[in-house]
mmCIF file of C-alpha atoms and ligand atoms in Angstrom:
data_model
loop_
_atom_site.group_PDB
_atom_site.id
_atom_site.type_symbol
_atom_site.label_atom_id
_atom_site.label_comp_id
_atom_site.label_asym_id
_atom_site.label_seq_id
_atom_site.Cartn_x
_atom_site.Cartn_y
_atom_site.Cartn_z
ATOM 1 C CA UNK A 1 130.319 82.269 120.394
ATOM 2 C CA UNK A 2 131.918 85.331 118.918
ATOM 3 C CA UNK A 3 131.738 87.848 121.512
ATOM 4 C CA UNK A 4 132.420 85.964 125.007
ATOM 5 C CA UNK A 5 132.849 89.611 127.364
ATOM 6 C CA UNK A 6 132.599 92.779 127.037
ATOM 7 C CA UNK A 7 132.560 96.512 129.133
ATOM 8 C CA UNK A 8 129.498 97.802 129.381
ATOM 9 C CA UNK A 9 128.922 101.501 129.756
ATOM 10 C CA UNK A 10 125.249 103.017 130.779
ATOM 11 C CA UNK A 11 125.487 107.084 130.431
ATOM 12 C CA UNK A 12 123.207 110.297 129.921
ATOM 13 C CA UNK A 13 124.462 111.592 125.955
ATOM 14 C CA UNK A 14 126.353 114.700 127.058
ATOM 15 C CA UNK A 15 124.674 116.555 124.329
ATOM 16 C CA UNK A 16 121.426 116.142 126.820
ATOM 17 C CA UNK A 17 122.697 116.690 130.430
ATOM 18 C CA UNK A 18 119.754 116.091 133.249
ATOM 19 C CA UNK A 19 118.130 114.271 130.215
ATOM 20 C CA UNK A 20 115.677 110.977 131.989
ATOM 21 C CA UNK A 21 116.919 109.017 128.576
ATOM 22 C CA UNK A 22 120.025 107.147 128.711
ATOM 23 C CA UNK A 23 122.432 105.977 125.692
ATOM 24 C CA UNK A 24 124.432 102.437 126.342
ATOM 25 C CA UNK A 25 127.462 100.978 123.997
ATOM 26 C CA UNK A 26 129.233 97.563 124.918
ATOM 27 C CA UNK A 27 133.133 97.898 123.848
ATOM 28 C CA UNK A 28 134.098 94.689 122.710
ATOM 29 C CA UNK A 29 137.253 92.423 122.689
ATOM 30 C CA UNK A 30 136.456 90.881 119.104
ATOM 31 C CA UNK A 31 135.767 92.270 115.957
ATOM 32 C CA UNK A 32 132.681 91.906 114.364
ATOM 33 C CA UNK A 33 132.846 93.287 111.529
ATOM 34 C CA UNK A 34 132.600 90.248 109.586
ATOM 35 C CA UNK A 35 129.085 89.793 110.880
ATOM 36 C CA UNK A 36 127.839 93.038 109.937
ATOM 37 C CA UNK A 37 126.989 91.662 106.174
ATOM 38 C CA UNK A 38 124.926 88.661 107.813
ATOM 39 C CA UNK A 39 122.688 91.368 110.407
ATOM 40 C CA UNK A 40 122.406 93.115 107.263
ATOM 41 C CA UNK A 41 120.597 91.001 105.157
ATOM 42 C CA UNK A 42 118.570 89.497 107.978
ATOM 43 C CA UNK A 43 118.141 92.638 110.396
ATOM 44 C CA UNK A 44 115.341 94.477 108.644
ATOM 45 C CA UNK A 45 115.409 98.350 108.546
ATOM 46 C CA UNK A 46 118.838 98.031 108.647
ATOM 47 C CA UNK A 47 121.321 100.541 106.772
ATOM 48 C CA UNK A 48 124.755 99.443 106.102
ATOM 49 C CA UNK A 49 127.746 101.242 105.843
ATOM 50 C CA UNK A 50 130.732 98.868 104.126
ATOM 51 C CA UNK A 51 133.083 101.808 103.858
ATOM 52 C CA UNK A 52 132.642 102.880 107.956
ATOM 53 C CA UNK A 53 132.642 99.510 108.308
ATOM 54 C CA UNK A 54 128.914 100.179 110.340
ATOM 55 C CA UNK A 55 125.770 98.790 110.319
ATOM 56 C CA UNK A 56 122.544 101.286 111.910
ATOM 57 C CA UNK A 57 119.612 99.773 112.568
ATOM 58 C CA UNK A 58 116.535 102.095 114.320
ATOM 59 C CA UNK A 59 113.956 99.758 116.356
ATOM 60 C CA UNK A 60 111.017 101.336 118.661
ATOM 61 C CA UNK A 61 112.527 104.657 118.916
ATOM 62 C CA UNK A 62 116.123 103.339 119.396
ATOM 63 C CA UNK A 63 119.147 104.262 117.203
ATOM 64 C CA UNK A 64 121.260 101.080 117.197
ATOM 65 C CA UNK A 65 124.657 100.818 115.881
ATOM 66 C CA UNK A 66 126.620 98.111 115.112
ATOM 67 C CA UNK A 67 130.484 99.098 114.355
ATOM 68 C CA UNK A 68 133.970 96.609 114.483
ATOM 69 C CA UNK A 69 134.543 96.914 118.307
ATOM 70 C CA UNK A 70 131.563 98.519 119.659
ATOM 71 C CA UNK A 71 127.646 98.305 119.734
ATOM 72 C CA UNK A 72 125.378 101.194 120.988
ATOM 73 C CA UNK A 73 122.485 102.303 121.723
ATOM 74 C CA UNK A 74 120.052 105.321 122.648
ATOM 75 C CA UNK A 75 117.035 106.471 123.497
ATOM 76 C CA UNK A 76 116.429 103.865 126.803
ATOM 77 C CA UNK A 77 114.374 104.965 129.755
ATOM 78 C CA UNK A 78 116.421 103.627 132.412
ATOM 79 C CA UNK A 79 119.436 102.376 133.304
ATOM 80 C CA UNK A 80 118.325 98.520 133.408
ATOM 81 C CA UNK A 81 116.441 98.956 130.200
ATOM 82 C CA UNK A 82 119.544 100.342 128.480
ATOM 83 C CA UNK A 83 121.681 97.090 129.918
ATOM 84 C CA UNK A 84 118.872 95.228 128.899
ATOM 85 C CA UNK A 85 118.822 96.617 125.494
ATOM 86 C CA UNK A 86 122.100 95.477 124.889
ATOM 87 C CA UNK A 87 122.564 92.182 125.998
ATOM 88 C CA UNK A 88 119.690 91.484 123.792
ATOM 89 C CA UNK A 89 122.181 92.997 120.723
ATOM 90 C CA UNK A 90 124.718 90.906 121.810
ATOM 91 C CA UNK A 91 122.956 87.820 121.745
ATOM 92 C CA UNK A 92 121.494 88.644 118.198
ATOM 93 C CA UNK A 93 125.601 89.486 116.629
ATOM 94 C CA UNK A 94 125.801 85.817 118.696
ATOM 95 C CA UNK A 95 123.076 83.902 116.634
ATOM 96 C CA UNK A 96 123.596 85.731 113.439
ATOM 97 C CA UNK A 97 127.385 84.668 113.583
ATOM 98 C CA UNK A 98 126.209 80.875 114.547
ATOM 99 C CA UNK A 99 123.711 80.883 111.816
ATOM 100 C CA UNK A 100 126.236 81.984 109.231
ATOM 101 C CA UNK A 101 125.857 79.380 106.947
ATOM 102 C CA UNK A 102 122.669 79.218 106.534
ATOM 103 C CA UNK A 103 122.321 83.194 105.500
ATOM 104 C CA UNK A 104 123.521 84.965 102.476
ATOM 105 C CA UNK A 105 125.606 88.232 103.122
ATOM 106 C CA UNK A 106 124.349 90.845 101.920
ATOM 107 C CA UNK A 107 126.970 93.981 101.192
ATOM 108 C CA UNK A 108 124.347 96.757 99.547
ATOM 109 C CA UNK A 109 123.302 99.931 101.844
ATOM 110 C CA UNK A 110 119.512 100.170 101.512
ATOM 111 C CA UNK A 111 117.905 103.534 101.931
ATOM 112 C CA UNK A 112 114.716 103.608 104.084
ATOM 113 C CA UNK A 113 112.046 104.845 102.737
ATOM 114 C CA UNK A 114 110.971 108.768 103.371
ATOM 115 C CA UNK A 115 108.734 110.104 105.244
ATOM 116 C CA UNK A 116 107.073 111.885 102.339
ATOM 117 C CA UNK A 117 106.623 108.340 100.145
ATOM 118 C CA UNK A 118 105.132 106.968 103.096
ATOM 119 C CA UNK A 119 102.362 109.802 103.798
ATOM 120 C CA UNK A 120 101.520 109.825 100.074
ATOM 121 C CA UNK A 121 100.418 106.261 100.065
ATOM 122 C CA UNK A 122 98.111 106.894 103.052
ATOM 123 C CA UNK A 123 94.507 107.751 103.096
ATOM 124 C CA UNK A 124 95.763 111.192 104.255
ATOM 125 C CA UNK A 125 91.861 111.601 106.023
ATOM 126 C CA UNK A 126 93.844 112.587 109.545
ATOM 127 C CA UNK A 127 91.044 110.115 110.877
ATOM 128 C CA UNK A 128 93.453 109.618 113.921
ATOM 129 C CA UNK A 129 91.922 105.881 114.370
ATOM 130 C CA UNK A 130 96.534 105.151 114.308
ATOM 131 C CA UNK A 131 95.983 107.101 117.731
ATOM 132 C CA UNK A 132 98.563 110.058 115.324
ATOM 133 C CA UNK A 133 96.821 113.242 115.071
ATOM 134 C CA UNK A 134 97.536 113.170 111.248
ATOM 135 C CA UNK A 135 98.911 111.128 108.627
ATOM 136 C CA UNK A 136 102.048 112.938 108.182
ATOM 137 C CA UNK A 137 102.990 112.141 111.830
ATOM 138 C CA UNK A 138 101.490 108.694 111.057
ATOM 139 C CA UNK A 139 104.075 109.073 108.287
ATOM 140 C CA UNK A 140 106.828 109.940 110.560
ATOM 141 C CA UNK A 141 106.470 107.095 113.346
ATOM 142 C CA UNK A 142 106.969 104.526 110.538
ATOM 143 C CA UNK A 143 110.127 105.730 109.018
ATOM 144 C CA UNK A 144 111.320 105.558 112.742
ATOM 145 C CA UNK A 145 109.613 102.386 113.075
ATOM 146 C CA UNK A 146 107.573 103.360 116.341
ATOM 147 C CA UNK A 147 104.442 102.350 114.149
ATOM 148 C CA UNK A 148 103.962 99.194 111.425
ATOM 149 C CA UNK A 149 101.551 99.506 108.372
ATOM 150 C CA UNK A 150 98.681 97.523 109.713
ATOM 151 C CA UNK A 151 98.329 100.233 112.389
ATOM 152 C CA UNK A 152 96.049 102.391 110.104
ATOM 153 C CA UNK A 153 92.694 100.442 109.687
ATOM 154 C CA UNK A 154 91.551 102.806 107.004
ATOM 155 C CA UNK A 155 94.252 100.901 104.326
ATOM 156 C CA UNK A 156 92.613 97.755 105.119
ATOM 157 C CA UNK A 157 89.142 98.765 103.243
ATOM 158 C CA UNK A 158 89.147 97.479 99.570
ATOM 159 C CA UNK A 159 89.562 100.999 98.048
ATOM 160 C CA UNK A 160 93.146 100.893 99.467
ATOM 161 C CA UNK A 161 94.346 97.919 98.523
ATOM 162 C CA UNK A 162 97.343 99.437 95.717
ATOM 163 C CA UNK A 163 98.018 101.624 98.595
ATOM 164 C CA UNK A 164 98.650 98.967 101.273
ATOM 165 C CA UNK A 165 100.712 96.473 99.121
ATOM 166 C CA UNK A 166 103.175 99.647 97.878
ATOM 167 C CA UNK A 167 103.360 100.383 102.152
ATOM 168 C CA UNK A 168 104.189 97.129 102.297
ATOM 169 C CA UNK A 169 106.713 96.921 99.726
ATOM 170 C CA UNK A 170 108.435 99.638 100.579
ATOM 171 C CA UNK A 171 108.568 98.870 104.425
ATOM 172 C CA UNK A 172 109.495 95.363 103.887
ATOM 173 C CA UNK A 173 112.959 96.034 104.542
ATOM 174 C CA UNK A 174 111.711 97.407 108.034
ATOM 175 C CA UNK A 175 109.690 95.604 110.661
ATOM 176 C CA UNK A 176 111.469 93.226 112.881
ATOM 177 C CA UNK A 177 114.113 90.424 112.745
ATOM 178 C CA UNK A 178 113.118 87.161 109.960
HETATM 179 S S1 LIG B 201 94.509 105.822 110.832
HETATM 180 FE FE1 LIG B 201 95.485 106.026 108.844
HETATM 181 S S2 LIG B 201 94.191 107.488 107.752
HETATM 182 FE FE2 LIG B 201 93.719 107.693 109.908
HETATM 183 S S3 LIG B 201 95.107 109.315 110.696
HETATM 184 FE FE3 LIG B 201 96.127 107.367 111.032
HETATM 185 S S4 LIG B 201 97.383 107.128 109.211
HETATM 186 FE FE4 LIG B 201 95.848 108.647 108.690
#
């Protein structure tokens, strides 16, 4: 196992005092930056960072961060979510570095894709069947992965079709872990 302990710290990001959302990191005794190229080509959404030696990953409304002796995250609603949170991180840097072998590294930064390339390959009707009030917020949730493609029914109607394998081409470096 490559990290065996670590020192957890739950706390409110001082740039929101009073805020009900709560920010975690787990300071670490190893370094793993060697795993960082594995979570990146297995961790979709992922955006690495070889030269900060970081790896940022956004997941349901959660900024994630993986760096050498540290892993963080924000955006939790309580204090045993937050813990939660990253435990679950920890046990993911643990089965990435186990799997090893079987995964090829992957060193490129991706870009994610913006919010504007997204919105022009919906329907753009504002139809709100996504439960979004528009497209462009549609739009918005999915480069902050809050929503997934096959949340708009509209795109799955014939006349869409180009429209909903580009989405999906363009988000396939997002939804959730292979
Ligand atoms: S369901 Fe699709 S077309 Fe309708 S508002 Fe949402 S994103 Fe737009």
């Amino acid at each position: 196992m490559l990290i065996e302990e670590f020192e957890l710290e739950v706390f409110t990001p001082p740039c929101e005092p009073g805020a009900e959302r709560y920010a975690a990191r787990a300071r670490l005794s190893v370094d793993i930056s060697d795993v960082l190229p594995y979570l990146n080509a297995t961790l979709h959404g992922g955006t690495y960072h070889p030269a900060a030696g970081a790896l940022t990953w956004k997941k349901g409304g959660h900024n994630i961060a993986f760096h050498a002796y540290e892993i963080a995250t924000s955006n939790v609603e309580d204090r045993q979510a937050a813990e939660k949170e990253i435990k679950g991180l920890i046990e993911l840097v643990n089965r990435t570095w186990e799997r090893r072998a079987e995964i090829q590294p992957d060193t490129s930064t991706r870009q994610r894709p913006t919010q504007m390339a997204l919105y022009q390959l919906l329907p753009r009707t504002n139809c709100r069947e996504c439960g979004e009030p528009t497209c462009w917020t549609f739009a918005l949730k999915l480069t902050a992965s809050q929503k997934q493609v096959g949340e708009c029914p509209p795109l799955l109607r014939p006349e869409f079709s180009t429209n909903l394998a580009s989405l999906h081409n363009l988000m396939g470096d997002f939804p959730t872990i292979k």
